[in-house]
């Protein structure tokens, strides 16, 4: 499903280039459940953004379902992303003036599914992450862990084949973390591919495979 | 130092009142190192905001250093907060267009200390949290854990007597978490009072006392 070949990612601050990813090669098959681990600043989020088509490598190739994504325009990437990839961001990126329910419904804007069906699915997902009684709350009226769970529900609205979650349990107590990881296990059992970036050992233990990132490359 | 007596905090969404804190009574002495734990949504951040003078109780009393804070105006609270309380927010609240160094220097705007001295202290703090080579980066150019550490350094600029940290290691790997907690232990050994909200057992183990919050009250 995912094939990265000698991927580099370099940023420039003023004139100084910073190599954030160096020679990353990685293969992830459809249906896998992978935990991406490594120290703070090692490149995990950067790698996840490239996999999720939110960023492009500076060098190397990324083949998604056998297609070289460097050949695709920004619009094509965006379409591909919206229908088949669900992304949980490390800093959530919820819309502050919209309710939890409307935040979850956001990816549905580009979906062919009818509105009432999307609404039903959004409510069901919010219930699944324990927020049935918080649907009308805005992000500023939610706890950190509740905001994180809204971001999770949103990533799953379009039932994507690939779910990329950056620290999905970072703000959650152990009981709620375990509930979220069982939800992921269930989704994985339905054939979805899941990649979770996590610092938490307990969270990583739910995945079926671990990939260690260190200093911008795969250890 | 801190004395909460029968504190309530209730919010209203539309017409429905939600009691987020109910009858919270708590005493914390100067120089203590307390871990505040509890499930997601239980009221920890709300409690920390009240202690940090960022929010007011709906009922009950809060005595800070023997003074009833309900008697103080918003300006007086703000002055008190800036000089003697350092706050690490669960979602950091860094200024996106300012560098890490300038973010750390922000509380210095109200300090009587000379600029060069504040600058030296800010650089030292950034080095202490492992970000000596990231001082000129803006928040969008930093990893989640790096942003969290900038927020930590900022909270310590004015050498406050009371440090309140909401999930200070939520985005950090175990090695970096341990470094941050040793830094807190060092600061506590110098007589500062520290209250840390955390979901992480390892982080909580560094504190000298634990307070459990459950359903808006102290268990
Ligand atoms: N402005 C608000 N209006 C209404 N409800 C609110 C508001 N702010 C917080 N709440 C509610 O108060 C409860 C406690 O929130 P708080 O942020 O204190 O929880 P927490 O213990 O810090 O949780 P977490 O561990 O997830 O960060 C939550 O159920 C939340 O929905
Ligand atoms: N836009 C950018 N410009 C320059 N450097 C960047 C940029 N974005 C990220 N970096 C740097 O890339 C490195 C890796 O960042 P990344 O966010 O991928 O780390 P991470 O492994 O997710 O860390 P964490 O566990 O703290 O979230 C960091 O050192 C960061 O400073
Ligand atoms: Mg990250
Ligand atoms: Mg909180």
GROMACS .gro file of C-alpha atoms and ligand atoms in nm:
model
  502
    1UNK     CA    1   0.000   0.000   0.000
    2UNK     CA    2   0.272   0.243   0.108
    3UNK     CA    3   0.623   0.241  -0.030
    4UNK     CA    4   0.880   0.509   0.055
    5UNK     CA    5   1.216   0.486  -0.126
    6UNK     CA    6   1.515   0.687  -0.005
    7UNK     CA    7   1.299   0.979   0.103
    8UNK     CA    8   1.466   1.298   0.224
    9UNK     CA    9   1.298   1.605   0.373
   10UNK     CA   10   1.501   1.918   0.422
   11UNK     CA   11   1.383   2.256   0.548
   12UNK     CA   12   1.558   2.590   0.524
   13UNK     CA   13   1.552   2.839   0.810
   14UNK     CA   14   1.713   3.162   0.686
   15UNK     CA   15   1.992   3.010   0.474
   16UNK     CA   16   2.061   2.704   0.690
   17UNK     CA   17   1.929   2.373   0.556
   18UNK     CA   18   1.804   2.129   0.823
   19UNK     CA   19   1.779   1.766   0.710
   20UNK     CA   20   1.475   1.641   0.901
   21UNK     CA   21   1.433   1.308   0.719
   22UNK     CA   22   1.734   1.132   0.564
   23UNK     CA   23   1.719   0.831   0.336
   24UNK     CA   24   1.391   0.692   0.467
   25UNK     CA   25   1.282   0.366   0.305
   26UNK     CA   26   0.971   0.194   0.437
   27UNK     CA   27   0.703  -0.047   0.317
   28UNK     CA   28   0.364  -0.083   0.480
   29UNK     CA   29   0.113  -0.335   0.348
   30UNK     CA   30  -0.265  -0.293   0.329
   31UNK     CA   31  -0.430  -0.392   0.654
   32UNK     CA   32  -0.124  -0.341   0.872
   33UNK     CA   33  -0.138  -0.175   1.216
   34UNK     CA   34   0.191   0.006   1.274
   35UNK     CA   35   0.322   0.209   1.568
   36UNK     CA   36   0.577   0.475   1.472
   37UNK     CA   37   0.796   0.561   1.771
   38UNK     CA   38   1.103   0.770   1.849
   39UNK     CA   39   1.234   1.069   2.044
   40UNK     CA   40   1.083   1.417   2.033
   41UNK     CA   41   1.206   1.595   1.721
   42UNK     CA   42   1.314   1.276   1.543
   43UNK     CA   43   1.087   1.328   1.239
   44UNK     CA   44   0.775   1.121   1.310
   45UNK     CA   45   0.516   1.390   1.233
   46UNK     CA   46   0.709   1.496   0.923
   47UNK     CA   47   0.709   1.135   0.800
   48UNK     CA   48   0.338   1.094   0.876
   49UNK     CA   49   0.255   1.414   0.684
   50UNK     CA   50   0.442   1.285   0.377
   51UNK     CA   51   0.262   0.950   0.398
   52UNK     CA   52  -0.068   1.137   0.432
   53UNK     CA   53   0.002   1.351   0.121
   54UNK     CA   54   0.012   1.670   0.332
   55UNK     CA   55   0.374   1.734   0.241
   56UNK     CA   56   0.614   1.630  -0.035
   57UNK     CA   57   0.962   1.474  -0.001
   58UNK     CA   58   1.265   1.685  -0.102
   59UNK     CA   59   1.416   1.370  -0.259
   60UNK     CA   60   1.323   1.004  -0.308
   61UNK     CA   61   0.995   0.845  -0.414
   62UNK     CA   62   0.661   0.778  -0.251
   63UNK     CA   63   0.438   0.518  -0.409
   64UNK     CA   64   0.084   0.501  -0.272
   65UNK     CA   65  -0.104   0.196  -0.399
   66UNK     CA   66   0.166   0.162  -0.664
   67UNK     CA   67   0.129   0.521  -0.792
   68UNK     CA   68   0.417   0.767  -0.771
   69UNK     CA   69   0.254   1.063  -0.595
   70UNK     CA   70   0.512   1.313  -0.719
   71UNK     CA   71   0.331   1.290  -1.050
   72UNK     CA   72   0.007   1.421  -0.901
   73UNK     CA   73  -0.108   1.783  -0.884
   74UNK     CA   74  -0.207   1.946  -0.556
   75UNK     CA   75  -0.576   1.907  -0.649
   76UNK     CA   76  -0.534   1.538  -0.728
   77UNK     CA   77  -0.350   1.483  -0.397
   78UNK     CA   78  -0.624   1.667  -0.214
   79UNK     CA   79  -0.898   1.452  -0.368
   80UNK     CA   80  -0.708   1.133  -0.293
   81UNK     CA   81  -0.651   1.244   0.064
   82UNK     CA   82  -1.008   1.338   0.139
   83UNK     CA   83  -1.167   1.013   0.033
   84UNK     CA   84  -0.912   0.757   0.138
   85UNK     CA   85  -0.699   0.897   0.420
   86UNK     CA   86  -0.811   0.997   0.769
   87UNK     CA   87  -0.562   1.216   0.960
   88UNK     CA   88  -0.554   1.289   1.332
   89UNK     CA   89  -0.319   1.584   1.382
   90UNK     CA   90  -0.090   1.621   1.683
   91UNK     CA   91  -0.252   1.959   1.752
   92UNK     CA   92  -0.604   1.857   1.642
   93UNK     CA   93  -0.684   2.162   1.420
   94UNK     CA   94  -1.050   2.176   1.513
   95UNK     CA   95  -1.260   2.469   1.389
   96UNK     CA   96  -1.305   2.686   1.700
   97UNK     CA   97  -1.644   2.835   1.611
   98UNK     CA   98  -1.804   2.503   1.504
   99UNK     CA   99  -1.960   2.239   1.731
  100UNK     CA  100  -1.802   1.898   1.787
  101UNK     CA  101  -2.062   1.747   1.552
  102UNK     CA  102  -1.994   1.998   1.274
  103UNK     CA  103  -1.622   1.945   1.315
  104UNK     CA  104  -1.669   1.571   1.263
  105UNK     CA  105  -1.891   1.641   0.958
  106UNK     CA  106  -1.627   1.855   0.788
  107UNK     CA  107  -1.468   1.582   0.568
  108UNK     CA  108  -1.823   1.499   0.452
  109UNK     CA  109  -1.830   1.817   0.241
  110UNK     CA  110  -1.658   1.628  -0.040
  111UNK     CA  111  -1.837   1.298   0.008
  112UNK     CA  112  -2.104   1.169  -0.233
  113UNK     CA  113  -2.299   1.024   0.063
  114UNK     CA  114  -2.631   1.196   0.153
  115UNK     CA  115  -2.627   1.449   0.441
  116UNK     CA  116  -2.860   1.258   0.676
  117UNK     CA  117  -2.643   0.948   0.645
  118UNK     CA  118  -2.325   1.143   0.720
  119UNK     CA  119  -2.493   1.306   1.019
  120UNK     CA  120  -2.595   0.969   1.157
  121UNK     CA  121  -2.242   0.838   1.111
  122UNK     CA  122  -2.091   1.147   1.278
  123UNK     CA  123  -2.319   1.106   1.582
  124UNK     CA  124  -2.235   0.736   1.601
  125UNK     CA  125  -1.859   0.807   1.590
  126UNK     CA  126  -1.886   1.071   1.863
  127UNK     CA  127  -2.073   0.820   2.079
  128UNK     CA  128  -1.804   0.561   2.007
  129UNK     CA  129  -1.535   0.794   2.143
  130UNK     CA  130  -1.746   0.870   2.453
  131UNK     CA  131  -1.873   1.215   2.353
  132UNK     CA  132  -2.247   1.156   2.303
  133UNK     CA  133  -2.321   1.432   2.555
  134UNK     CA  134  -2.073   1.682   2.408
  135UNK     CA  135  -2.192   1.705   2.045
  136UNK     CA  136  -2.309   2.066   2.068
  137UNK     CA  137  -1.998   2.188   2.254
  138UNK     CA  138  -1.741   2.402   2.076
  139UNK     CA  139  -1.371   2.313   2.109
  140UNK     CA  140  -1.313   2.584   2.372
  141UNK     CA  141  -1.585   2.421   2.582
  142UNK     CA  142  -1.416   2.082   2.569
  143UNK     CA  143  -1.128   1.936   2.767
  144UNK     CA  144  -0.800   1.859   2.587
  145UNK     CA  145  -0.877   1.490   2.575
  146UNK     CA  146  -1.229   1.558   2.447
  147UNK     CA  147  -1.091   1.775   2.164
  148UNK     CA  148  -0.854   1.496   2.076
  149UNK     CA  149  -1.141   1.251   2.054
  150UNK     CA  150  -1.338   1.486   1.826
  151UNK     CA  151  -1.034   1.495   1.594
  152UNK     CA  152  -1.035   1.114   1.596
  153UNK     CA  153  -1.403   1.087   1.511
  154UNK     CA  154  -1.352   1.341   1.231
  155UNK     CA  155  -1.068   1.133   1.080
  156UNK     CA  156  -1.302   0.834   1.056
  157UNK     CA  157  -1.608   1.001   0.900
  158UNK     CA  158  -1.544   0.895   0.539
  159UNK     CA  159  -1.448   0.542   0.647
  160UNK     CA  160  -1.099   0.584   0.495
  161UNK     CA  161  -0.878   0.285   0.404
  162UNK     CA  162  -0.580   0.449   0.569
  163UNK     CA  163  -0.586   0.613   0.912
  164UNK     CA  164  -0.284   0.816   1.023
  165UNK     CA  165  -0.294   0.927   1.385
  166UNK     CA  166  -0.031   1.153   1.541
  167UNK     CA  167  -0.024   1.094   1.918
  168UNK     CA  168  -0.398   0.998   1.933
  169UNK     CA  169  -0.385   0.925   2.307
  170UNK     CA  170  -0.143   1.202   2.414
  171UNK     CA  171  -0.413   1.382   2.614
  172UNK     CA  172  -0.602   1.077   2.738
  173UNK     CA  173  -0.600   0.888   3.066
  174UNK     CA  174  -0.518   0.519   3.047
  175UNK     CA  175  -0.878   0.396   3.049
  176UNK     CA  176  -0.985   0.626   2.763
  177UNK     CA  177  -0.660   0.548   2.574
  178UNK     CA  178  -0.739   0.178   2.592
  179UNK     CA  179  -1.092   0.244   2.459
  180UNK     CA  180  -0.952   0.440   2.163
  181UNK     CA  181  -0.696   0.169   2.085
  182UNK     CA  182  -0.970  -0.101   2.091
  183UNK     CA  183  -1.166   0.116   1.849
  184UNK     CA  184  -0.859   0.122   1.621
  185UNK     CA  185  -0.817  -0.254   1.655
  186UNK     CA  186  -1.180  -0.299   1.551
  187UNK     CA  187  -1.131  -0.070   1.247
  188UNK     CA  188  -0.814  -0.263   1.159
  189UNK     CA  189  -1.002  -0.592   1.185
  190UNK     CA  190  -1.232  -0.448   0.915
  191UNK     CA  191  -0.933  -0.423   0.681
  192UNK     CA  192  -0.819  -0.063   0.732
  193UNK     CA  193  -0.452   0.025   0.751
  194UNK     CA  194  -0.354   0.217   1.063
  195UNK     CA  195  -0.032   0.406   1.140
  196UNK     CA  196  -0.011   0.557   1.488
  197UNK     CA  197   0.270   0.787   1.602
  198UNK     CA  198   0.300   0.748   1.976
  199UNK     CA  199   0.527   0.811   2.274
  200UNK     CA  200   0.313   0.586   2.491
  201UNK     CA  201   0.432   0.230   2.539
  202UNK     CA  202   0.087   0.104   2.632
  203UNK     CA  203  -0.064   0.257   2.315
  204UNK     CA  204   0.214   0.112   2.096
  205UNK     CA  205   0.154  -0.233   2.241
  206UNK     CA  206  -0.187  -0.247   2.065
  207UNK     CA  207  -0.023  -0.222   1.720
  208UNK     CA  208   0.100  -0.530   1.534
  209UNK     CA  209   0.433  -0.384   1.423
  210UNK     CA  210   0.670  -0.112   1.541
  211UNK     CA  211   0.889   0.122   1.339
  212UNK     CA  212   1.152   0.326   1.521
  213UNK     CA  213   1.246   0.671   1.395
  214UNK     CA  214   1.571   0.824   1.521
  215UNK     CA  215   1.745   1.140   1.396
  216UNK     CA  216   1.536   1.154   1.080
  217UNK     CA  217   1.583   0.797   0.965
  218UNK     CA  218   1.441   0.451   1.029
  219UNK     CA  219   1.648   0.272   1.292
  220UNK     CA  220  -0.010   2.891   4.991
  221UNK     CA  221  -0.324   2.771   4.814
  222UNK     CA  222  -0.656   2.713   4.986
  223UNK     CA  223  -0.974   2.627   4.797
  224UNK     CA  224  -1.295   2.605   5.003
  225UNK     CA  225  -1.608   2.445   4.859
  226UNK     CA  226  -1.534   2.570   4.510
  227UNK     CA  227  -1.792   2.515   4.235
  228UNK     CA  228  -1.754   2.590   3.864
  229UNK     CA  229  -2.057   2.574   3.643
  230UNK     CA  230  -2.084   2.655   3.275
  231UNK     CA  231  -2.393   2.717   3.067
  232UNK     CA  232  -2.425   2.585   2.713
  233UNK     CA  233  -2.744   2.730   2.565
  234UNK     CA  234  -2.967   2.710   2.876
  235UNK     CA  235  -2.823   2.392   3.025
  236UNK     CA  236  -2.594   2.437   3.325
  237UNK     CA  237  -2.301   2.191   3.344
  238UNK     CA  238  -2.140   2.155   3.686
  239UNK     CA  239  -1.776   2.098   3.600
  240UNK     CA  240  -1.633   2.138   3.953
  241UNK     CA  241  -1.846   2.054   4.259
  242UNK     CA  242  -1.753   2.131   4.619
  243UNK     CA  243  -1.376   2.127   4.569
  244UNK     CA  244  -1.176   2.185   4.886
  245UNK     CA  245  -0.799   2.159   4.867
  246UNK     CA  246  -0.493   2.290   5.053
  247UNK     CA  247  -0.146   2.305   4.901
  248UNK     CA  248   0.147   2.434   5.103
  249UNK     CA  249   0.438   2.642   4.978
  250UNK     CA  250   0.713   2.422   4.836
  251UNK     CA  251   0.490   2.124   4.763
  252UNK     CA  252   0.518   1.919   4.441
  253UNK     CA  253   0.173   1.787   4.356
  254UNK     CA  254   0.048   1.566   4.071
  255UNK     CA  255  -0.318   1.623   3.980
  256UNK     CA  256  -0.460   1.315   3.811
  257UNK     CA  257  -0.794   1.189   3.686
  258UNK     CA  258  -0.993   1.083   3.379
  259UNK     CA  259  -1.032   1.294   3.064
  260UNK     CA  260  -1.305   1.553   3.124
  261UNK     CA  261  -1.294   1.523   3.503
  262UNK     CA  262  -1.212   1.893   3.563
  263UNK     CA  263  -0.832   1.904   3.606
  264UNK     CA  264  -0.762   2.189   3.361
  265UNK     CA  265  -1.057   2.385   3.497
  266UNK     CA  266  -0.921   2.347   3.851
  267UNK     CA  267  -0.571   2.446   3.742
  268UNK     CA  268  -0.705   2.760   3.566
  269UNK     CA  269  -0.883   2.867   3.885
  270UNK     CA  270  -0.569   2.809   4.093
  271UNK     CA  271  -0.371   3.006   3.833
  272UNK     CA  272  -0.614   3.302   3.849
  273UNK     CA  273  -0.714   3.251   3.484
  274UNK     CA  274  -1.073   3.177   3.581
  275UNK     CA  275  -1.301   3.246   3.879
  276UNK     CA  276  -1.512   2.999   4.080
  277UNK     CA  277  -1.892   3.015   4.047
  278UNK     CA  278  -1.915   2.951   4.425
  279UNK     CA  279  -1.679   2.896   4.719
  280UNK     CA  280  -1.357   3.074   4.814
  281UNK     CA  281  -1.000   3.075   4.688
  282UNK     CA  282  -0.732   3.208   4.920
  283UNK     CA  283  -0.390   3.258   4.762
  284UNK     CA  284  -0.123   3.333   5.022
  285UNK     CA  285  -0.406   3.405   5.267
  286UNK     CA  286  -0.578   3.659   5.040
  287UNK     CA  287  -0.930   3.602   4.909
  288UNK     CA  288  -0.884   3.648   4.534
  289UNK     CA  289  -1.252   3.721   4.471
  290UNK     CA  290  -1.179   4.063   4.619
  291UNK     CA  291  -0.928   4.143   4.345
  292UNK     CA  292  -0.997   4.320   4.016
  293UNK     CA  293  -0.901   4.166   3.682
  294UNK     CA  294  -0.599   4.400   3.663
  295UNK     CA  295  -0.480   4.303   4.012
  296UNK     CA  296  -0.521   3.932   3.928
  297UNK     CA  297  -0.328   3.983   3.607
  298UNK     CA  298  -0.038   4.155   3.787
  299UNK     CA  299  -0.026   3.886   4.054
  300UNK     CA  300  -0.030   3.615   3.788
  301UNK     CA  301   0.245   3.758   3.575
  302UNK     CA  302   0.503   3.795   3.850
  303UNK     CA  303   0.439   3.494   4.065
  304UNK     CA  304   0.269   3.221   3.860
  305UNK     CA  305   0.411   3.035   3.561
  306UNK     CA  306   0.152   2.848   3.354
  307UNK     CA  307   0.212   2.574   3.098
  308UNK     CA  308  -0.111   2.535   2.899
  309UNK     CA  309  -0.238   2.201   2.771
  310UNK     CA  310  -0.241   2.350   2.420
  311UNK     CA  311   0.072   2.564   2.464
  312UNK     CA  312  -0.064   2.893   2.317
  313UNK     CA  313   0.262   2.997   2.157
  314UNK     CA  314   0.267   3.306   1.931
  315UNK     CA  315   0.287   3.159   1.579
  316UNK     CA  316   0.479   3.447   1.415
  317UNK     CA  317   0.741   3.481   1.694
  318UNK     CA  318   1.056   3.273   1.740
  319UNK     CA  319   1.098   3.026   2.027
  320UNK     CA  320   1.325   3.279   2.202
  321UNK     CA  321   1.075   3.564   2.168
  322UNK     CA  322   0.797   3.337   2.291
  323UNK     CA  323   0.997   3.259   2.605
  324UNK     CA  324   1.069   3.633   2.653
  325UNK     CA  325   0.700   3.727   2.644
  326UNK     CA  326   0.634   3.725   3.023
  327UNK     CA  327   0.940   3.952   3.054
  328UNK     CA  328   0.740   4.244   2.914
  329UNK     CA  329   0.608   4.318   3.263
  330UNK     CA  330   0.927   4.239   3.450
  331UNK     CA  331   1.148   4.506   3.610
  332UNK     CA  332   1.460   4.306   3.514
  333UNK     CA  333   1.680   4.455   3.237
  334UNK     CA  334   1.639   4.320   2.883
  335UNK     CA  335   1.988   4.166   2.846
  336UNK     CA  336   1.942   3.974   3.169
  337UNK     CA  337   1.602   3.839   3.060
  338UNK     CA  338   1.747   3.740   2.723
  339UNK     CA  339   2.031   3.549   2.890
  340UNK     CA  340   1.784   3.372   3.116
  341UNK     CA  341   1.556   3.284   2.821
  342UNK     CA  342   1.849   3.133   2.628
  343UNK     CA  343   1.957   2.939   2.936
  344UNK     CA  344   1.605   2.800   2.987
  345UNK     CA  345   1.579   2.693   2.623
  346UNK     CA  346   1.912   2.514   2.656
  347UNK     CA  347   1.788   2.346   2.976
  348UNK     CA  348   1.488   2.201   2.789
  349UNK     CA  349   1.715   2.081   2.505
  350UNK     CA  350   1.634   2.350   2.247
  351UNK     CA  351   1.962   2.542   2.221
  352UNK     CA  352   1.963   2.480   1.844
  353UNK     CA  353   1.598   2.576   1.791
  354UNK     CA  354   1.589   2.929   1.937
  355UNK     CA  355   1.523   3.103   1.603
  356UNK     CA  356   1.256   2.854   1.491
  357UNK     CA  357   0.891   2.958   1.486
  358UNK     CA  358   0.630   2.723   1.641
  359UNK     CA  359   0.526   2.588   1.297
  360UNK     CA  360   0.887   2.487   1.243
  361UNK     CA  361   0.901   2.290   1.566
  362UNK     CA  362   0.781   1.942   1.654
  363UNK     CA  363   0.492   1.901   1.902
  364UNK     CA  364   0.727   1.809   2.181
  365UNK     CA  365   0.957   2.101   2.100
  366UNK     CA  366   0.661   2.344   2.116
  367UNK     CA  367   0.568   2.199   2.451
  368UNK     CA  368   0.919   2.260   2.579
  369UNK     CA  369   0.913   2.622   2.460
  370UNK     CA  370   0.590   2.668   2.660
  371UNK     CA  371   0.769   2.523   2.964
  372UNK     CA  372   1.068   2.754   2.932
  373UNK     CA  373   0.830   3.051   2.894
  374UNK     CA  374   0.648   2.958   3.218
  375UNK     CA  375   0.979   2.974   3.405
  376UNK     CA  376   1.115   3.306   3.272
  377UNK     CA  377   1.012   3.523   3.569
  378UNK     CA  378   1.127   3.260   3.818
  379UNK     CA  379   0.774   3.232   3.962
  380UNK     CA  380   0.705   3.089   4.310
  381UNK     CA  381   0.421   2.878   4.172
  382UNK     CA  382   0.442   2.669   3.854
  383UNK     CA  383   0.123   2.516   3.715
  384UNK     CA  384   0.177   2.273   3.428
  385UNK     CA  385  -0.107   2.111   3.237
  386UNK     CA  386   0.017   1.784   3.082
  387UNK     CA  387   0.380   1.911   3.048
  388UNK     CA  388   0.505   1.579   2.909
  389UNK     CA  389   0.202   1.483   2.697
  390UNK     CA  390   0.399   1.519   2.372
  391UNK     CA  391   0.733   1.394   2.497
  392UNK     CA  392   0.912   1.060   2.473
  393UNK     CA  393   1.010   0.897   2.800
  394UNK     CA  394   1.371   1.020   2.800
  395UNK     CA  395   1.276   1.384   2.739
  396UNK     CA  396   0.988   1.353   2.993
  397UNK     CA  397   1.231   1.236   3.256
  398UNK     CA  398   1.461   1.533   3.179
  399UNK     CA  399   1.171   1.777   3.220
  400UNK     CA  400   1.062   1.617   3.548
  401UNK     CA  401   1.420   1.639   3.685
  402UNK     CA  402   1.417   2.006   3.590
  403UNK     CA  403   1.094   2.047   3.790
  404UNK     CA  404   1.244   1.856   4.084
  405UNK     CA  405   1.541   2.095   4.075
  406UNK     CA  406   1.311   2.399   4.070
  407UNK     CA  407   1.110   2.248   4.358
  408UNK     CA  408   1.432   2.192   4.555
  409UNK     CA  409   1.483   2.570   4.523
  410UNK     CA  410   1.158   2.625   4.711
  411UNK     CA  411   0.906   2.668   4.427
  412UNK     CA  412   0.562   2.513   4.446
  413UNK     CA  413   0.474   2.290   4.153
  414UNK     CA  414   0.137   2.150   4.048
  415UNK     CA  415   0.143   1.918   3.747
  416UNK     CA  416  -0.170   1.782   3.577
  417UNK     CA  417  -0.076   1.455   3.416
  418UNK     CA  418  -0.215   1.134   3.268
  419UNK     CA  419   0.128   0.976   3.271
  420UNK     CA  420   0.209   0.747   3.563
  421UNK     CA  421   0.584   0.789   3.519
  422UNK     CA  422   0.552   1.170   3.526
  423UNK     CA  423   0.327   1.158   3.834
  424UNK     CA  424   0.580   0.942   4.017
  425UNK     CA  425   0.823   1.238   4.030
  426UNK     CA  426   0.581   1.444   4.239
  427UNK     CA  427   0.572   1.420   4.618
  428UNK     CA  428   0.193   1.406   4.653
  429UNK     CA  429  -0.102   1.304   4.437
  430UNK     CA  430  -0.450   1.450   4.419
  431UNK     CA  431  -0.717   1.256   4.230
  432UNK     CA  432  -0.994   1.444   4.048
  433UNK     CA  433  -1.302   1.250   3.948
  434UNK     CA  434  -1.631   1.388   3.808
  435UNK     CA  435  -1.549   1.742   3.910
  436UNK     CA  436  -1.452   1.677   4.268
  437UNK     CA  437  -1.152   1.562   4.471
  438UNK     CA  438  -1.170   1.188   4.530
  439LIG     N1  439  -1.630   2.675   2.860
  439LIG     C1  440  -1.691   2.557   2.887
  439LIG     N2  441  -1.824   2.543   2.872
  439LIG     C2  442  -1.884   2.424   2.898
  439LIG     N3  443  -1.824   2.314   2.942
  439LIG     C3  444  -1.691   2.322   2.959
  439LIG     C4  445  -1.617   2.442   2.932
  439LIG     N4  446  -1.486   2.418   2.958
  439LIG     C5  447  -1.479   2.289   2.998
  439LIG     N5  448  -1.601   2.231   2.998
  439LIG     C6  449  -1.632   2.093   3.036
  439LIG     O1  450  -1.577   2.072   3.164
  439LIG     C7  451  -1.531   1.938   3.177
  439LIG     C8  452  -1.393   1.939   3.236
  439LIG     O2  453  -1.301   2.001   3.148
  439LIG     P1  454  -1.146   2.004   3.183
  439LIG     O3  455  -1.079   2.070   3.066
  439LIG     O4  456  -1.124   2.066   3.316
  439LIG     O5  457  -1.112   1.849   3.192
  439LIG     P2  458  -0.973   1.775   3.213
  439LIG     O6  459  -0.981   1.695   3.337
  439LIG     O7  460  -0.861   1.873   3.200
  439LIG     O8  461  -0.970   1.675   3.089
  439LIG     P3  462  -0.847   1.626   2.994
  439LIG     O9  463  -0.774   1.527   3.076
  439LIG    O10  464  -0.921   1.565   2.878
  439LIG    O11  465  -0.765   1.746   2.956
  439LIG     C9  466  -1.539   1.874   3.039
  439LIG    O12  467  -1.643   1.778   3.039
  439LIG    C10  468  -1.569   1.989   2.945
  439LIG    O13  469  -1.659   1.950   2.842
  440LIG     N1  470   0.883   2.382   0.882
  440LIG     C1  471   0.996   2.344   0.943
  440LIG     N2  472   1.110   2.414   0.926
  440LIG     C2  473   1.223   2.375   0.989
  440LIG     N3  474   1.236   2.271   1.071
  440LIG     C3  475   1.126   2.197   1.091
  440LIG     C4  476   1.000   2.230   1.030
  440LIG     N4  477   0.908   2.138   1.073
  440LIG     C5  478   0.973   2.055   1.155
  440LIG     N5  479   1.103   2.090   1.167
  440LIG     C6  480   1.207   2.023   1.249
  440LIG     O1  481   1.202   1.887   1.211
  440LIG     C7  482   1.232   1.804   1.323
  440LIG     C8  483   1.131   1.692   1.330
  440LIG     O2  484   1.003   1.743   1.351
  440LIG     P1  485   0.878   1.645   1.373
  440LIG     O3  486   0.760   1.730   1.402
  440LIG     O4  487   0.866   1.552   1.256
  440LIG     O5  488   0.924   1.562   1.501
  440LIG     P2  489   0.847   1.452   1.587
  440LIG     O6  490   0.925   1.327   1.582
  440LIG     O7  491   0.704   1.447   1.545
  440LIG     O8  492   0.858   1.512   1.733
  440LIG     P3  493   0.752   1.512   1.856
  440LIG     O9  494   0.760   1.375   1.912
  440LIG    O10  495   0.811   1.617   1.948
  440LIG    O11  496   0.618   1.549   1.803
  440LIG     C9  497   1.231   1.894   1.447
  440LIG    O12  498   1.363   1.906   1.495
  440LIG    C10  499   1.177   2.027   1.398
  440LIG    O13  500   1.243   2.136   1.460
  441LIG    MG1  501   0.529   1.504   1.634
  442LIG    MG1  502  -0.718   1.907   3.059
   0.00000   0.00000   0.00000
